[in-house]
């Protein structure tokens, strides 16, 4: 005999309605989607920050190089 999921067990026991179970499933799906979107946004922000840091580092290196040239 196949094991029933908790949701199926609750439905079978009459402790929840199918409408309530469907609502819980939709809510769970929404939270998974939101978590996925949040992770994607964090990753995008990290990439943007790395690019800004790289550009700033290049600018600083150019300034130092120019300063060294002037001192010679």
PDB file of C-alpha atoms in Angstrom:
ATOM      1  CA  UNK A   1       0.000   0.000   0.000  1.00  0.00           C
ATOM      2  CA  UNK A   2       1.358   3.399  -0.952  1.00  0.00           C
ATOM      3  CA  UNK A   3       1.904   5.920   1.781  1.00  0.00           C
ATOM      4  CA  UNK A   4      -0.413   8.901   1.777  1.00  0.00           C
ATOM      5  CA  UNK A   5       0.908  12.418   2.113  1.00  0.00           C
ATOM      6  CA  UNK A   6      -0.049  14.369   5.192  1.00  0.00           C
ATOM      7  CA  UNK A   7      -2.427  16.444   3.107  1.00  0.00           C
ATOM      8  CA  UNK A   8      -4.121  13.292   1.780  1.00  0.00           C
ATOM      9  CA  UNK A   9      -4.337  11.845   5.291  1.00  0.00           C
ATOM     10  CA  UNK A  10      -5.979  15.006   6.625  1.00  0.00           C
ATOM     11  CA  UNK A  11      -8.441  15.044   3.729  1.00  0.00           C
ATOM     12  CA  UNK A  12      -9.277  11.376   4.228  1.00  0.00           C
ATOM     13  CA  UNK A  13      -9.806  11.898   7.959  1.00  0.00           C
ATOM     14  CA  UNK A  14     -12.097  14.836   7.224  1.00  0.00           C
ATOM     15  CA  UNK A  15      -9.970  17.276   9.201  1.00  0.00           C
ATOM     16  CA  UNK A  16      -9.626  19.664   6.251  1.00  0.00           C
ATOM     17  CA  UNK A  17     -11.668  20.353   3.158  1.00  0.00           C
ATOM     18  CA  UNK A  18     -10.326  20.054  -0.354  1.00  0.00           C
ATOM     19  CA  UNK A  19     -10.825  23.808  -0.714  1.00  0.00           C
ATOM     20  CA  UNK A  20      -8.619  24.501   2.308  1.00  0.00           C
ATOM     21  CA  UNK A  21      -5.990  22.025   1.090  1.00  0.00           C
ATOM     22  CA  UNK A  22      -5.900  23.719  -2.316  1.00  0.00           C
ATOM     23  CA  UNK A  23      -5.508  27.120  -0.654  1.00  0.00           C
ATOM     24  CA  UNK A  24      -2.585  25.853   1.423  1.00  0.00           C
ATOM     25  CA  UNK A  25      -0.972  24.418  -1.699  1.00  0.00           C
ATOM     26  CA  UNK A  26      -1.340  27.734  -3.564  1.00  0.00           C
ATOM     27  CA  UNK A  27       0.127  29.615  -0.608  1.00  0.00           C
ATOM     28  CA  UNK A  28       3.078  27.228  -0.436  1.00  0.00           C
ATOM     29  CA  UNK A  29       3.701  27.643  -4.156  1.00  0.00           C
ATOM     30  CA  UNK A  30       3.593  31.444  -3.829  1.00  0.00           C
ATOM     31  CA  UNK A  31       6.135  31.375  -1.023  1.00  0.00           C
ATOM     32  CA  UNK A  32       8.460  29.147  -3.075  1.00  0.00           C
ATOM     33  CA  UNK A  33       8.176  31.518  -6.028  1.00  0.00           C
ATOM     34  CA  UNK A  34       8.855  34.534  -3.804  1.00  0.00           C
ATOM     35  CA  UNK A  35      11.899  32.833  -2.301  1.00  0.00           C
ATOM     36  CA  UNK A  36      13.212  32.018  -5.775  1.00  0.00           C
ATOM     37  CA  UNK A  37      12.686  35.622  -6.898  1.00  0.00           C
ATOM     38  CA  UNK A  38      14.410  36.926  -3.773  1.00  0.00           C
ATOM     39  CA  UNK A  39      17.435  34.693  -4.403  1.00  0.00           C
ATOM     40  CA  UNK A  40      17.586  35.891  -8.000  1.00  0.00           C
ATOM     41  CA  UNK A  41      17.427  39.533  -6.883  1.00  0.00           C
ATOM     42  CA  UNK A  42      20.223  38.989  -4.359  1.00  0.00           C
ATOM     43  CA  UNK A  43      22.363  37.321  -7.017  1.00  0.00           C
ATOM     44  CA  UNK A  44      21.723  40.183  -9.438  1.00  0.00           C
ATOM     45  CA  UNK A  45      22.663  42.735  -6.769  1.00  0.00           C
ATOM     46  CA  UNK A  46      25.881  40.849  -6.033  1.00  0.00           C
ATOM     47  CA  UNK A  47      26.826  40.859  -9.710  1.00  0.00           C
ATOM     48  CA  UNK A  48      26.104  44.581  -9.995  1.00  0.00           C
ATOM     49  CA  UNK A  49      28.145  45.308  -6.859  1.00  0.00           C
ATOM     50  CA  UNK A  50      31.081  43.266  -8.179  1.00  0.00           C
ATOM     51  CA  UNK A  51      30.974  45.190 -11.452  1.00  0.00           C
ATOM     52  CA  UNK A  52      30.930  48.535  -9.603  1.00  0.00           C
ATOM     53  CA  UNK A  53      33.799  47.395  -7.384  1.00  0.00           C
ATOM     54  CA  UNK A  54      35.790  46.323 -10.431  1.00  0.00           C
ATOM     55  CA  UNK A  55      35.266  49.685 -12.143  1.00  0.00           C
ATOM     56  CA  UNK A  56      36.227  51.583  -8.992  1.00  0.00           C
ATOM     57  CA  UNK A  57      39.359  49.475  -8.613  1.00  0.00           C
ATOM     58  CA  UNK A  58      40.342  50.177 -12.214  1.00  0.00           C
ATOM     59  CA  UNK A  59      39.841  53.921 -11.691  1.00  0.00           C
ATOM     60  CA  UNK A  60      41.971  53.870  -8.558  1.00  0.00           C
ATOM     61  CA  UNK A  61      44.713  51.920 -10.320  1.00  0.00           C
ATOM     62  CA  UNK A  62      44.725  54.445 -13.183  1.00  0.00           C
ATOM     63  CA  UNK A  63      45.011  57.345 -10.722  1.00  0.00           C
ATOM     64  CA  UNK A  64      47.905  55.660  -8.921  1.00  0.00           C
ATOM     65  CA  UNK A  65      49.633  54.932 -12.215  1.00  0.00           C
ATOM     66  CA  UNK A  66      49.257  58.555 -13.358  1.00  0.00           C
ATOM     67  CA  UNK A  67      50.508  59.794  -9.998  1.00  0.00           C
ATOM     68  CA  UNK A  68      53.572  57.532 -10.233  1.00  0.00           C
ATOM     69  CA  UNK A  69      54.296  58.815 -13.748  1.00  0.00           C
ATOM     70  CA  UNK A  70      54.133  62.441 -12.546  1.00  0.00           C
ATOM     71  CA  UNK A  71      56.488  61.759  -9.635  1.00  0.00           C
ATOM     72  CA  UNK A  72      59.222  60.410 -11.903  1.00  0.00           C
TER      73      UNK A  72
END
